[in-house]
Coordinates of C-alpha atoms in Angstrom, one line a residue:
X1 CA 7.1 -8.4 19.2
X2 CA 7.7 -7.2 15.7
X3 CA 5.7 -9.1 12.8
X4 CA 8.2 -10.1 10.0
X5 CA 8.0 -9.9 6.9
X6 CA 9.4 -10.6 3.9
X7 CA 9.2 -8.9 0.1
X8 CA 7.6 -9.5 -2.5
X9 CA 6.8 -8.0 -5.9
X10 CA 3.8 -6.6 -4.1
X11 CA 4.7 -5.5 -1.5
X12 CA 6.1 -6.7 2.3
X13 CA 4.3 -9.8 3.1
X14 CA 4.0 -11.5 6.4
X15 CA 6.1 -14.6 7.1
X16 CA 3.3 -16.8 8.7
X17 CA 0.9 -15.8 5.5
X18 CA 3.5 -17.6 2.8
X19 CA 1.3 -20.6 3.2
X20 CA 2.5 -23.4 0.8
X21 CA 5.7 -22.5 -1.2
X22 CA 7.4 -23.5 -4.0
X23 CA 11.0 -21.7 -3.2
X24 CA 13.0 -22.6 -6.4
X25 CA 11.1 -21.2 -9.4
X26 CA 11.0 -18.9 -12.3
X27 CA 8.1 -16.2 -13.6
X28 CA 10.1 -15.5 -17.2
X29 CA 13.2 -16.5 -18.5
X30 CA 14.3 -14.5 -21.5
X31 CA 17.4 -13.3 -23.2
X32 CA 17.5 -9.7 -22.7
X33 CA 19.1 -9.0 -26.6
X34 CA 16.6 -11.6 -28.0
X35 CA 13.5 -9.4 -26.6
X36 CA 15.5 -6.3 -28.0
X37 CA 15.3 -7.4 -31.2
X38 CA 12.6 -9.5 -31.6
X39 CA 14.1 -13.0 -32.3
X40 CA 12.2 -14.8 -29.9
X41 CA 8.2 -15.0 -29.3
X42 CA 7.8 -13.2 -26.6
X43 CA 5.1 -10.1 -27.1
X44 CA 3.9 -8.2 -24.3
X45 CA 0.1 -8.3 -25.3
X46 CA 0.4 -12.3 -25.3
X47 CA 2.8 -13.2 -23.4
X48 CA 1.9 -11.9 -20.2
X49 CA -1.6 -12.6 -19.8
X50 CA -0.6 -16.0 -20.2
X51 CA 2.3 -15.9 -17.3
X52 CA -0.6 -14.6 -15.0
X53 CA -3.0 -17.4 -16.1
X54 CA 0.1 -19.4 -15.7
X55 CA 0.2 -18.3 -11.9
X56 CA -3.5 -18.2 -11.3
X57 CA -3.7 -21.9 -12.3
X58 CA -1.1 -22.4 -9.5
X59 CA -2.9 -20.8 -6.9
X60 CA -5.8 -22.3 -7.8
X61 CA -4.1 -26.3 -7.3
X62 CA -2.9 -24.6 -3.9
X63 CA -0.2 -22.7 -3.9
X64 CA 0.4 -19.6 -2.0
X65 CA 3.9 -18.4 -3.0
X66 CA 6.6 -19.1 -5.4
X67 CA 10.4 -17.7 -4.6
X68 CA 11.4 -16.4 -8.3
X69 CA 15.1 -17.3 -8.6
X70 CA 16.0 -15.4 -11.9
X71 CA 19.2 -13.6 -11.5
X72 CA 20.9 -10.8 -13.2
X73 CA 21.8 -12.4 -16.4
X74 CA 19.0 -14.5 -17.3
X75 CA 16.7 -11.8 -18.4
X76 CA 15.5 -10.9 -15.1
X77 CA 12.3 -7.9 -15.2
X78 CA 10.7 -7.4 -11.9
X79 CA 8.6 -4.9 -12.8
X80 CA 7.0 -7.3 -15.5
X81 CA 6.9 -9.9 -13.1
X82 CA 4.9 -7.6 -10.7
X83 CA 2.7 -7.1 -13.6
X84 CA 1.8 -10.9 -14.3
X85 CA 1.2 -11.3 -10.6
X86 CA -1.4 -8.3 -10.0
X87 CA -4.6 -9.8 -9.2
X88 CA -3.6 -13.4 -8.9
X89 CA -3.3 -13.9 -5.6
X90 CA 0.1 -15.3 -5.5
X91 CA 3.0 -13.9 -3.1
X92 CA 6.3 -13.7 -5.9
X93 CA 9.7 -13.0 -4.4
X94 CA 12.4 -12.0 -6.3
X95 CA 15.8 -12.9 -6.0
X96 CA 19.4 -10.9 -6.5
X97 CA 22.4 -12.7 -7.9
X98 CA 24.3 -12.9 -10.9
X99 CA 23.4 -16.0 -13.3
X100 CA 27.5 -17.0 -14.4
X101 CA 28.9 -20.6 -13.8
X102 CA 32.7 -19.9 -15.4
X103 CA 33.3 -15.8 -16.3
X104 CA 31.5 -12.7 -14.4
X105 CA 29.2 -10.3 -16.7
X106 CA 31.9 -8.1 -18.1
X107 CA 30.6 -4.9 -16.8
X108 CA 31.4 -6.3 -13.2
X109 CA 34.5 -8.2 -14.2
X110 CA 36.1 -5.2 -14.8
X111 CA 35.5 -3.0 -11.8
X112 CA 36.3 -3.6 -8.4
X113 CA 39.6 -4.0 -6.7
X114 CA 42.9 -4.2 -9.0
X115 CA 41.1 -3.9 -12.3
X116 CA 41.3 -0.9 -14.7
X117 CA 38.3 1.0 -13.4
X118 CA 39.0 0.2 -9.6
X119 CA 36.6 0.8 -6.9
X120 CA 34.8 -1.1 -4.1
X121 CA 33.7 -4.4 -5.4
X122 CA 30.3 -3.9 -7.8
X123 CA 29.2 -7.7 -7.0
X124 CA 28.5 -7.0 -3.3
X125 CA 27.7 -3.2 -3.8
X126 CA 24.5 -4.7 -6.3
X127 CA 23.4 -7.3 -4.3
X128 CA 23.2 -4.9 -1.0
X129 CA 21.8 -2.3 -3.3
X130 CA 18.5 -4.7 -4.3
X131 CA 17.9 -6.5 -0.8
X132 CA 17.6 -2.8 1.1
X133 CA 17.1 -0.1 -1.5
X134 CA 15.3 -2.2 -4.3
X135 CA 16.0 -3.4 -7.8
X136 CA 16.4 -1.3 -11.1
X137 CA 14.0 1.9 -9.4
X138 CA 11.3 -0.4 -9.1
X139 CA 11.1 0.1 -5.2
X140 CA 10.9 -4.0 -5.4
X141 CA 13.5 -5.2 -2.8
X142 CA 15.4 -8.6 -3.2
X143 CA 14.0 -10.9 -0.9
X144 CA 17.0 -13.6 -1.2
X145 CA 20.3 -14.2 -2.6
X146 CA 20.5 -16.4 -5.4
X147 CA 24.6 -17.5 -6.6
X148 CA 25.6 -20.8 -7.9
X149 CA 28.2 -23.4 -9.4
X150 CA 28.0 -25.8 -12.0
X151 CA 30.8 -28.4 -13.8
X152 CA 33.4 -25.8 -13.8
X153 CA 33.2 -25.6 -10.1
X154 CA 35.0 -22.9 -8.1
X155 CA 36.6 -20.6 -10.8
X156 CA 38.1 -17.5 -9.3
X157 CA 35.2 -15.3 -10.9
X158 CA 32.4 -17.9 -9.2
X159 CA 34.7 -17.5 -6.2
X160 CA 34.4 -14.2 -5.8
X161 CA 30.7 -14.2 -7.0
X162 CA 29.7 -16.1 -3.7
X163 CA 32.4 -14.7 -1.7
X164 CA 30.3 -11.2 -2.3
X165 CA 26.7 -13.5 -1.5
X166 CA 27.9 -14.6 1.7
X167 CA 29.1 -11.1 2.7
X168 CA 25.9 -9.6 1.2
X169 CA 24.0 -12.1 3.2
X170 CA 26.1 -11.7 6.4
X171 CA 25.3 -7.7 6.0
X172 CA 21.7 -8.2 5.4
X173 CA 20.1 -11.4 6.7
X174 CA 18.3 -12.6 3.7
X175 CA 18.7 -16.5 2.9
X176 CA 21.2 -17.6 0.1
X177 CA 20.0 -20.1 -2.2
X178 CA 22.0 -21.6 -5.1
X179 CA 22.4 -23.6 -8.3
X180 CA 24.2 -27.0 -8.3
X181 CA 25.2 -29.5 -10.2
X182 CA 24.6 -32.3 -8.2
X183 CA 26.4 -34.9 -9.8
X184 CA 30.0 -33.4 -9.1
X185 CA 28.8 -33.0 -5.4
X186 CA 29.0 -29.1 -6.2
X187 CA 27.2 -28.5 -2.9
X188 CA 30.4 -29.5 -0.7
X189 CA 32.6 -26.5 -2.0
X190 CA 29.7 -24.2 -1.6
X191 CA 29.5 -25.2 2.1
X192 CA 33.3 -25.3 2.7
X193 CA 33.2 -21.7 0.9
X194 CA 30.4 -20.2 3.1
X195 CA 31.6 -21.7 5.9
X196 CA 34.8 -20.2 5.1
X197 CA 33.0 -16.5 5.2
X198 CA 31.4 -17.0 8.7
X199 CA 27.9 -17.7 6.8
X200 CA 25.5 -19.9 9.3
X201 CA 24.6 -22.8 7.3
X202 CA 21.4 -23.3 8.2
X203 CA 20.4 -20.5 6.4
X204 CA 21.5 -21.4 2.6
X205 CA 19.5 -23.8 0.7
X206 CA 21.5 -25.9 -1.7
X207 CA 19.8 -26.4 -4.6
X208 CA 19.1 -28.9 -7.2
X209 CA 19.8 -31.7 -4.7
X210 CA 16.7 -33.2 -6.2
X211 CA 19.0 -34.5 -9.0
X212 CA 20.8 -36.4 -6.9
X213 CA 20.4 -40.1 -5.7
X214 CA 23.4 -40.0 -2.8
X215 CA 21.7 -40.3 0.2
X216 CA 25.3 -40.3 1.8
X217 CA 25.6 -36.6 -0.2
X218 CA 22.3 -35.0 0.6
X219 CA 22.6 -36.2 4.4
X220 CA 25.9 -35.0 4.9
X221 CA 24.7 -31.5 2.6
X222 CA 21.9 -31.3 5.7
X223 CA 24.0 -32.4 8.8
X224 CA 25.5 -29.5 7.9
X225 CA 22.9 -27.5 8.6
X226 CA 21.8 -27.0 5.5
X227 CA 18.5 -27.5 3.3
X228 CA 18.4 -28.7 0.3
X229 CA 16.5 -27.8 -2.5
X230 CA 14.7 -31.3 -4.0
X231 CA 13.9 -29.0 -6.8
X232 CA 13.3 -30.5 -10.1
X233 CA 10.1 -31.9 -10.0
X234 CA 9.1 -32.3 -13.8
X235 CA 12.7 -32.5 -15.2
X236 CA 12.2 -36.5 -16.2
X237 CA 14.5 -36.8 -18.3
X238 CA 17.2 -35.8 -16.0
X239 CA 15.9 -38.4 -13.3
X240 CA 12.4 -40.6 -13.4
X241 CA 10.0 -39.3 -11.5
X242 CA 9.8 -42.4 -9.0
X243 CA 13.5 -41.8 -8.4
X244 CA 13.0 -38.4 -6.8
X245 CA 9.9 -39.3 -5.2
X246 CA 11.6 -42.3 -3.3
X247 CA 14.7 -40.3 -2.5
X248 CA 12.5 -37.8 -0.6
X249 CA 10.1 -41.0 1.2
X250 CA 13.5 -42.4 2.0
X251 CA 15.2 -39.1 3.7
X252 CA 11.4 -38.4 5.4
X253 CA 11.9 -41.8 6.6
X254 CA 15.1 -41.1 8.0
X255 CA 13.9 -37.7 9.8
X256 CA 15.1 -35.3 7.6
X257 CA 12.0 -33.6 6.6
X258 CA 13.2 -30.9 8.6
X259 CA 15.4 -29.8 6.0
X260 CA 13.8 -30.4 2.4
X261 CA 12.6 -27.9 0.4
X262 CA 9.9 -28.8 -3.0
X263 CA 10.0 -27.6 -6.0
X264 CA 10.1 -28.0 -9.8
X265 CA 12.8 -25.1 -11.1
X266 CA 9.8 -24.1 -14.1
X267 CA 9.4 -21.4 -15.9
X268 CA 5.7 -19.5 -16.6
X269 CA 7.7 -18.8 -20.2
X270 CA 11.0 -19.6 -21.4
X271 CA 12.7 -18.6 -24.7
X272 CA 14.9 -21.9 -24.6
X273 CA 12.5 -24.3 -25.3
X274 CA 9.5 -23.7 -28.3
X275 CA 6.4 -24.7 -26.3
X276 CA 5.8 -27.9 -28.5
X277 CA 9.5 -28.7 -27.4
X278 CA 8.9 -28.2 -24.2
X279 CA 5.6 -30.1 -23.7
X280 CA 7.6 -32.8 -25.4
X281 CA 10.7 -33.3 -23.4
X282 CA 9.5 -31.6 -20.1
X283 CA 5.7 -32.6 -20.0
X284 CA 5.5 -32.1 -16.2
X285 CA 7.6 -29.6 -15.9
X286 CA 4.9 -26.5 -14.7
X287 CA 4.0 -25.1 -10.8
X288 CA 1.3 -27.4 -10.6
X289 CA 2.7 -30.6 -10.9
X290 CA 3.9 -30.9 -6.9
X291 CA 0.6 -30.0 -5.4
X292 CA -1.8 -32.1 -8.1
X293 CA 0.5 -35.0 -8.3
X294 CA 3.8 -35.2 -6.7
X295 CA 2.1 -34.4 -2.8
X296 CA -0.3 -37.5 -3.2
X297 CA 2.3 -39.2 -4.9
X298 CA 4.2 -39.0 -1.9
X299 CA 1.3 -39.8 0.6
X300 CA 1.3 -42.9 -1.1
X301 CA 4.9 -43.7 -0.2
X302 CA 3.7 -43.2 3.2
X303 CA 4.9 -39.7 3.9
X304 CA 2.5 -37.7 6.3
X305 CA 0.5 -34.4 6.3
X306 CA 2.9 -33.3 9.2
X307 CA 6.0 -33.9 7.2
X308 CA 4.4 -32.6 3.8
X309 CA 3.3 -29.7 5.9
X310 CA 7.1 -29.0 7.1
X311 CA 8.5 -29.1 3.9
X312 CA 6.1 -26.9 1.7
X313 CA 5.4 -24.5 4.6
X314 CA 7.3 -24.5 7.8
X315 CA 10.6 -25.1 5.9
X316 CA 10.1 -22.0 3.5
X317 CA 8.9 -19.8 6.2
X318 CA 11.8 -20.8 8.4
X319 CA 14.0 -19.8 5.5
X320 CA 13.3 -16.5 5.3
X321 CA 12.5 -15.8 9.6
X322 CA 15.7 -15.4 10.4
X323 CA 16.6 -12.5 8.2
X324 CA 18.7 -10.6 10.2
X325 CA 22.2 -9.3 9.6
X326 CA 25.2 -10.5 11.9

């Protein structure tokens, strides 16, 4: 039987060695035009020694792999990334996908079928291009598909962005996982849209589900067939702590451990936030705050090693063993 594998930033990995994963994350996020011309703080020399003490501190509270979910658009560098995760010991997937919630990136807005240039559609073409061939000459291949909608829902550019994701996925195997915005049930359309495109269900994770306290959403999201991504772990400010631990006890509780995936949607560096801003508004917001606070958190709620163990490791590694086209 052949071993599976999926890639990584170093390298094919097997799928039974992810161990625990965090499968909604990000390395760096960093405006491509602010690095150019040096608005922001971000210096090679400093920067990235921290990112891979950053990630070593991770492995260290436990963690065996994060999924890296920074798309085209949102100043995505694989080959840095491979360089902050050399020597830590940390499995890093990257993702492919194109970070836009209203308008396309003008350089793919304007090729493709009935625009000026013309031509096959460049959405899909890139996405297929990184899963088998690699990203940017790096020989790093795209382990997932990462698209999304947010308050403006379905615009005819986000359209067409995951109408090219589900093809992409459909002609590669590897899992689609997305942004929501879980307070105008975003999740729905993106079902009813993949679903649409003969996409199998079961393997897209909706994410950002954490945000949400609709039980009667998030069941019906994973009667679907779905996972969802109870991904902001650390974001208190959008919902306390205690709310998104009881909404996972509760949906445990009712047997859908099955489907949930952990995570906290944190950044090793961001040039959003100023890092006193950050440790002001976001003070939990880092890669080790599921496995040094929210796991026992949840043990306390009554949620068991079995269940834990399903979400943080069978789920993930079910999400990515099924990666074949169809």
């Amino acid at each position: 039987m052949t071993t599976r594998t999926v890639a990584t930033v170093s390298g094919e990995v097997r799928i039974d060695a992810l161990g625990l994963t965090l499968m909604h994350e990000h390395v760096v996020l960093l405006d491509a035009e602010v690095e150019v011309n040096r608005l922001g703080r971000w210096r090679d020399e400093v920067e990235i020694p921290a990112a891979t003490a950053s990630l070593i501190a991770t492995r260290v509270a436990g963690v065996d792999t994060i999924v890296d979910l920074t798309a085209f658009g949102m100043g995505r560098n694989v080959e840095r990334v491979r360089r902050i995760a050399e020597g830590t010991g940390m499995n890093v997937v990257v993702a492919t996908g194109i970070y836009a919630f209203e308008r396309l990136p003008r350089f793919f807005a304007a090729r493709g079928p009935q625009t000026v240039n013309g031509g096959p559609d460049p959405v899909e073409a890139f996405l297929v291009r990184e899963i088998l061939e690699g990203i940017a000459g790096t020989g790093i291949r795209a382990g997932i598909i990462k698209c999304g909608t947010d308050v403006a829902g379905l615009t005819p550019d986000v359209t067409h962005m995951l109408r090219a994701a589900a093809r992409a996925h459909r002609r590669t195997g590897v899992p689609i996982s997305t942004h929501t915005d879980a307070a105008s049930f975003g999740g729905r359309d993106q079902q009813a849209l993949f679903r649409a495109e003969g996409v199998d269900l079961s393997r897209v994770v909706i994410g950002h589900c954490g945000d949400s306290t609709d039980l009667a959403y998030l069941t019906e999201l994973m009667d679907a067939g779905s996972y969802i991504g109870m991904d902001r772990f650390g974001y208190d400010a959008r919902l306390a702590p205690e709310r998104r631990l009881e909404v996972v006890a509760e949906l445990v509780r009712r047997g859908y451990a099955g489907r949930m995936l952990l995570s906290h949607d944190a950044p090793c560096y961001s040039d959003t936030l100023e890092p006193d801003t950050r440790k002001r508004l976001w003070p939990n917001c880092s890669h080790t705050y599921i496995p040094t606070v929210v796991l026992p958190a949840l043990r306390g709620l009554g949620v068991g090693d079995d269940d834990i163990d399903r979400m943080t490791v069978r789920n993930p590694r079910d999400v990515f063993s099924r990666n074949e086209p169809y």
